[in-house]
Coordinates of C-alpha atoms in Angstrom, one line a residue:
L1337 CA 125.6 124.0 71.1
A1338 CA 125.5 120.6 72.8
S1339 CA 122.4 120.1 75.0
S1340 CA 124.7 119.9 78.1
S1341 CA 126.0 123.4 77.4
F1342 CA 122.7 125.0 76.6
P1343 CA 122.2 126.5 80.0
L1344 CA 125.6 128.1 79.8
I1345 CA 124.9 129.7 76.4
I1346 CA 121.6 130.9 77.8
A1347 CA 123.4 132.6 80.6
S1348 CA 126.0 134.2 78.2
A1349 CA 123.4 135.3 75.7
W1350 CA 120.9 136.6 78.2
S1351 CA 121.5 139.8 80.2
E1352 CA 118.4 142.1 80.0
V1353 CA 116.1 139.5 78.3
R1354 CA 116.6 137.0 81.2
C1355 CA 113.1 137.8 82.4
C1356 CA 112.1 135.3 84.9
V1357 CA 114.9 134.0 87.1
C1358 CA 113.8 134.3 90.7
E1359 CA 116.6 135.4 92.9
C1360 CA 114.6 135.8 96.2
E1361 CA 115.2 133.8 99.2
Q1362 CA 111.6 133.0 99.9
Q1363 CA 111.3 129.7 101.9
C1364 CA 108.7 127.1 101.3
E1365 CA 107.4 124.5 103.9
C1366 CA 110.0 122.1 102.5
G1367 CA 112.7 124.3 104.1
W1368 CA 114.5 125.2 100.8
P1369 CA 114.5 128.4 98.7
M1370 CA 112.0 128.4 95.8
P1371 CA 113.7 127.1 92.7
P1372 CA 114.4 129.5 89.8
L1373 CA 112.1 129.4 86.8
Q1374 CA 113.3 128.6 83.3
C1375 CA 113.4 131.4 80.8
R1376 CA 110.3 132.3 78.9
A1377 CA 109.8 131.9 75.1
D1378 CA 111.0 135.4 74.2
G1379 CA 114.2 134.8 76.0
V1380 CA 114.8 131.5 74.2
N1381 CA 114.0 133.3 70.9
A1382 CA 117.1 135.6 71.6
V1383 CA 119.2 132.5 71.8
L1384 CA 117.8 131.2 68.6
R1385 CA 118.6 134.4 66.8
K1386 CA 122.2 134.5 68.3
E1387 CA 123.1 130.9 67.7
F1388 CA 121.1 130.0 64.6
G1389 CA 119.9 133.1 62.9
L1390 CA 116.3 131.9 63.5
H1391 CA 113.4 132.9 65.7
F1392 CA 109.7 132.0 66.2
E1393 CA 107.3 134.5 64.6
D1394 CA 103.6 133.8 64.9
G1395 CA 104.4 130.2 65.8
R1396 CA 106.7 129.6 62.8
L1397 CA 110.4 129.2 62.9
V1398 CA 112.0 131.7 60.3
D1399 CA 115.1 133.7 59.7
S1400 CA 115.4 137.6 59.8
E1401 CA 113.9 137.8 56.4
G1402 CA 110.9 135.6 57.1
R1403 CA 112.3 132.5 55.3
R1404 CA 111.5 129.0 56.7
F1405 CA 114.1 126.8 58.3
K1406 CA 116.3 124.9 55.9
F1407 CA 118.0 121.6 56.9
V1408 CA 121.8 121.9 57.2
D1409 CA 122.9 118.6 58.7
Q1410 CA 121.8 116.2 61.4
D1411 CA 124.1 117.7 64.1
H1412 CA 122.8 121.2 63.3
Y1413 CA 119.3 119.9 63.4
E1414 CA 119.8 118.1 66.9
R1415 CA 121.4 121.2 68.4
L1416 CA 118.5 123.4 67.1
G1417 CA 116.0 120.8 68.4
D1418 CA 117.5 121.2 71.9
V1419 CA 116.8 124.9 71.9
V1420 CA 113.3 124.5 70.4
T1421 CA 112.5 122.2 73.3
E1422 CA 113.4 125.1 75.7
Y1423 CA 111.2 127.4 73.5
V1424 CA 108.3 125.1 74.0
Y1425 CA 108.9 124.9 77.8
G1426 CA 108.9 128.8 77.8
A1427 CA 105.7 128.9 75.7
L1428 CA 104.0 126.5 78.2
M1429 CA 104.9 128.9 81.0
D1430 CA 103.7 131.9 78.9
E1431 CA 100.3 130.1 78.9
G1432 CA 100.4 130.3 82.7
L1433 CA 101.7 126.7 83.5
S1434 CA 104.2 126.2 86.3
R1435 CA 107.3 124.0 85.9
V1436 CA 107.4 121.2 88.5
L1437 CA 110.4 118.9 88.9
L1438 CA 110.0 115.2 89.6
P1439 CA 110.7 113.2 91.7
F1440 CA 109.7 114.7 95.1
S1441 CA 111.8 114.5 98.3
P1442 CA 110.7 112.4 101.2
K1443 CA 109.7 115.4 103.1
Q1444 CA 107.5 116.6 100.2
E1445 CA 105.6 113.3 100.3
E1446 CA 104.4 114.3 103.8
I1447 CA 103.1 117.8 103.2
D1448 CA 100.2 119.3 101.2
I1449 CA 100.5 118.6 97.5
G1450 CA 99.5 122.2 96.7
E1451 CA 102.6 123.4 98.6
V1452 CA 104.8 121.0 96.8
L1453 CA 103.6 122.2 93.4
R1454 CA 103.9 125.8 94.3
C1455 CA 107.6 125.1 95.4
G1456 CA 108.3 123.6 91.9
G1457 CA 108.9 120.0 93.0
A1458 CA 112.3 118.5 93.4
Q1459 CA 114.6 120.2 95.9
P1460 CA 118.4 120.8 95.7
E1461 CA 119.4 117.3 96.6
L1462 CA 117.4 115.9 93.7
A1463 CA 117.4 118.7 91.1
D1464 CA 120.4 117.4 89.2
V1465 CA 118.6 114.2 88.3
S1466 CA 115.0 115.3 87.8
V1467 CA 112.5 115.9 85.0
P1468 CA 110.2 118.9 84.5
V1469 CA 106.5 118.6 84.0
F1470 CA 104.1 121.5 83.6
V1471 CA 100.8 122.1 85.4
T1472 CA 98.2 124.8 85.6
P1473 CA 98.0 126.9 88.7
H1474 CA 96.0 125.5 91.7
L1475 CA 96.1 122.0 90.2
D1476 CA 95.7 120.8 93.8
E1477 CA 92.1 122.2 93.9
A1478 CA 91.0 120.9 90.5
E1479 CA 88.0 118.6 90.2
T1480 CA 88.8 117.8 86.6
V1481 CA 92.4 117.4 85.2
V1482 CA 93.5 116.5 81.7
V1483 CA 96.8 114.8 81.4
I1484 CA 98.7 115.2 78.1
I1485 CA 101.3 112.6 77.1
Q1486 CA 103.4 112.6 73.9
G1487 CA 104.9 109.7 72.0
S1488 CA 108.4 108.3 72.2
G1489 CA 111.7 109.7 70.9
K1490 CA 113.2 113.2 71.0
V1491 CA 109.9 114.9 71.9
R1492 CA 109.7 116.5 75.3
A1493 CA 107.0 118.2 77.3
G1494 CA 104.6 120.3 75.2
M1495 CA 105.5 118.7 71.9
W1496 CA 103.6 116.2 69.7
A1497 CA 106.3 116.2 67.1
R1498 CA 109.5 118.2 67.2
S1499 CA 109.7 118.1 63.4
L1500 CA 106.4 119.8 63.0
C1501 CA 107.4 122.5 65.5
I1502 CA 110.5 123.2 63.4
N1503 CA 109.3 122.7 59.8
N1504 CA 105.7 123.7 60.2
S1505 CA 104.5 125.6 63.2
M1506 CA 103.8 125.4 66.9
T1507 CA 100.1 125.1 66.1
E1508 CA 100.6 121.7 64.4
G1509 CA 103.6 120.5 66.4
S1510 CA 103.0 121.5 70.0
Q1511 CA 100.5 120.8 72.7
I1512 CA 99.8 124.5 73.2
P1513 CA 96.4 124.4 71.4
Y1514 CA 95.3 121.5 73.7
V1515 CA 96.5 123.3 76.8
Q1516 CA 94.5 126.5 75.7
R1517 CA 91.3 124.6 75.1
C1518 CA 91.5 122.8 78.4
V1519 CA 92.1 126.1 80.2
E1520 CA 89.1 127.7 78.4
K1521 CA 86.9 124.9 79.7
G1522 CA 88.2 125.4 83.3
W1523 CA 90.0 122.1 83.5
G1524 CA 93.3 121.5 85.2
V1525 CA 96.1 120.5 82.9
A1526 CA 99.2 118.4 83.4
V1527 CA 101.8 118.2 80.6
L1528 CA 104.0 115.2 81.2
N1529 CA 107.6 114.5 80.0
P1530 CA 107.9 110.7 79.7
N1531 CA 111.0 110.5 77.4
E1532 CA 113.5 112.2 79.7
N1533 CA 114.7 109.1 81.6
M1534 CA 118.3 109.8 82.3
K1535 CA 120.5 112.7 83.3
K1536 CA 124.3 112.7 83.9
G1537 CA 124.4 108.9 83.3
K1538 CA 121.8 108.3 86.1
I1539 CA 118.2 107.0 85.7
I1540 CA 115.7 109.5 86.9
H1541 CA 113.8 108.0 89.9
G1542 CA 110.2 107.5 89.0
S1543 CA 110.9 108.2 85.3
A1544 CA 112.9 105.3 84.1
S1545 CA 110.4 104.7 81.4
P1546 CA 107.3 106.5 80.0
Q1547 CA 105.1 104.0 81.8
E1548 CA 106.9 104.6 85.1
H1549 CA 106.7 108.4 84.6
L1550 CA 102.9 108.3 84.3
L1551 CA 102.5 106.0 87.3
Y1552 CA 104.7 108.3 89.4
F1553 CA 102.7 111.3 88.4
Y1554 CA 99.4 109.5 89.2
D1555 CA 100.6 108.2 92.6
H1556 CA 102.5 111.3 93.8
V1557 CA 100.3 114.0 92.3
L1558 CA 96.8 113.1 91.0
A1559 CA 96.1 110.7 93.8
R1560 CA 96.9 113.4 96.4
I1561 CA 94.4 115.9 95.0
P1562 CA 91.5 115.8 97.4
K1563 CA 88.7 117.2 95.2
L1564 CA 89.8 115.4 92.0
R1565 CA 86.8 113.5 90.5
R1566 CA 87.5 113.4 86.8
V1567 CA 90.7 112.7 84.9
G1568 CA 91.0 112.8 81.1
I1569 CA 94.0 111.4 79.3
V1570 CA 95.2 112.6 75.8
A1571 CA 98.1 110.4 74.6
H1572 CA 99.8 110.1 71.3
S1573 CA 101.5 106.9 69.9
F1574 CA 103.6 105.3 72.7
G1575 CA 101.9 107.6 75.1
G1576 CA 98.9 105.3 74.6
V1577 CA 101.0 102.4 75.9
A1578 CA 101.7 104.3 79.1
A1579 CA 98.0 105.2 79.5
V1580 CA 96.9 101.7 79.1
D1581 CA 99.6 100.5 81.4
L1582 CA 98.1 102.9 84.1
L1583 CA 94.8 101.0 83.8
C1584 CA 96.6 97.7 84.0
T1585 CA 98.7 98.6 87.0
R1586 CA 96.3 100.9 88.9
P1587 CA 92.8 99.4 88.1
D1588 CA 91.3 101.5 90.9
C1589 CA 92.1 104.6 88.8
V1590 CA 89.0 103.9 86.7
E1591 CA 86.9 105.7 89.3
R1592 CA 88.7 108.9 88.2
V1593 CA 89.8 108.2 84.6
R1594 CA 86.6 109.1 82.8
A1595 CA 87.9 109.7 79.3
M1596 CA 90.9 108.6 77.2
A1597 CA 91.5 110.1 73.8
L1598 CA 94.4 108.3 72.0
T1599 CA 96.0 109.5 68.8
D1600 CA 97.5 106.7 66.7
S1601 CA 98.2 104.8 69.9
V1602 CA 100.4 101.7 69.4
H1603 CA 99.3 99.9 72.6
K1604 CA 98.7 96.1 72.2
H1605 CA 97.9 95.1 75.7
V1606 CA 94.7 95.3 77.7
P1607 CA 93.8 95.2 81.5
E1608 CA 92.8 92.0 83.1
D1609 CA 90.5 93.9 85.5
E1610 CA 87.0 94.1 83.8
A1611 CA 86.2 97.6 84.9
A1612 CA 89.5 98.8 83.6
A1613 CA 88.9 97.0 80.3
N1614 CA 85.5 98.6 80.1
T1615 CA 87.2 102.0 80.3
L1616 CA 88.9 101.2 77.1
R1617 CA 85.7 99.9 75.5
E1618 CA 83.4 102.7 76.7
R1619 CA 85.4 105.8 77.4
C1620 CA 88.3 105.6 75.0
V1621 CA 88.7 106.3 71.3
N1622 CA 91.9 105.9 69.2
F1623 CA 92.1 108.5 66.5
V1624 CA 94.3 106.7 64.0
S1625 CA 96.2 107.8 60.9
S1626 CA 94.0 107.2 57.9
S1627 CA 93.0 108.5 54.4
L1628 CA 89.4 108.2 55.4
P1629 CA 87.5 111.4 56.4
L1630 CA 87.8 112.6 59.9
G1631 CA 85.7 110.6 62.4
S1632 CA 85.1 107.7 60.0
P1633 CA 85.2 104.2 61.7
V1634 CA 88.4 102.3 60.9
S1635 CA 87.9 98.6 61.0
V1636 CA 90.4 96.0 62.1
S1637 CA 90.4 92.2 62.5
A1638 CA 88.6 90.7 65.6
A1639 CA 92.0 89.5 66.8
W1640 CA 93.5 93.0 66.7
Q1641 CA 90.4 94.5 68.3
A1642 CA 90.7 92.1 71.2
R1643 CA 94.3 93.3 71.7
T1644 CA 93.3 97.0 71.9
L1645 CA 89.7 97.1 72.8
C1646 CA 89.0 100.8 72.2
P1647 CA 87.1 102.0 69.0
R1648 CA 89.2 103.3 66.2
V1649 CA 88.2 106.3 64.0
S1650 CA 90.1 108.3 61.4
A1651 CA 92.1 111.2 62.7
G1652 CA 91.6 112.9 59.3
H1653 CA 95.3 112.6 58.3
R1654 CA 97.3 109.7 56.9
L1655 CA 100.5 110.7 58.6
H1656 CA 101.2 109.5 62.1
E1657 CA 102.8 112.7 63.5
W1658 CA 99.8 114.8 62.3
T1659 CA 97.1 112.8 64.1
S1660 CA 97.0 114.9 67.3
H1661 CA 96.6 118.2 65.4
A1662 CA 94.2 116.9 62.8
S1663 CA 91.8 115.3 65.3
I1664 CA 91.7 118.0 68.0
D1665 CA 88.1 119.0 67.5
L1666 CA 86.9 115.4 67.8
V1667 CA 89.2 114.8 70.7
F1668 CA 87.6 117.6 72.7
D1669 CA 84.1 116.5 71.7
H1670 CA 85.0 113.1 73.3
L1671 CA 86.5 114.7 76.4
E1672 CA 83.5 117.0 77.0
Q1673 CA 81.1 114.1 76.6
H1674 CA 82.8 112.1 79.4
L1675 CA 84.2 114.8 81.7
R1676 CA 80.8 116.5 82.5

């Protein structure tokens, strides 16, 4: 079950459970048929059962007798991880989010961003070298949007840590709880996918790196939303590097970026623009791995503080990959304070 063959296995394993493939010929303003959706979580569960004898039940990956996943070998784990990624994508869509492919075509740059998002993004000439992100409906009408960015490595959109999704649960390892809280508060949500940088040996335009991926999304989506007034960023690990790079590269974004909640960010650079630097000092908190109680200040040297600027508090967990889950309550306290 190599990742490149995954869609073929989906097709062969599906039949009646292929629940959301759109076969209509509806045309959008771009002049192309609407792109088909990916399969939802229940459909991917069917593939997990067929290929691995596992399935997600109440957010936990178990076998038919309810026993937890057991490591076999690295190849098996990687193949399983590819399908779990698709399960998370399906779970995001089950939460009501839409899949949008980046980059956009030249024609899409000229029309209303709402129409582009409803069309699902990249058109046929770009679809083979594109990356999916996930957004809430009517993002183009939002006044407040929270952008969620994971760290580096194998994790894809909707995941904080693939290992936690597999070995613990979707509650600890996925970004679904963050999405749900944002939706409850009436905020728009954008779940980015900064680690998918190449396909078929080709670099994905606008997503050659996590930093470039966020910049592309800001320039081509967020900056085109007419009513948008407030942007919140939640970023884990290397995602914090991309978030800070946005401030450095687009200092004018500080008018919209009202809150940044980082979880164990590894950034070590700061904006030269004073207003952008003040965003880190005054609107940003880094919830870091620590054995101290949740929310306790974590002191660092003056030299280190000068390289990061934002206050550091304990995430309430000593392990890096757990920090986003462990600090969620304080993260949303911080977001609410600054996104009012």
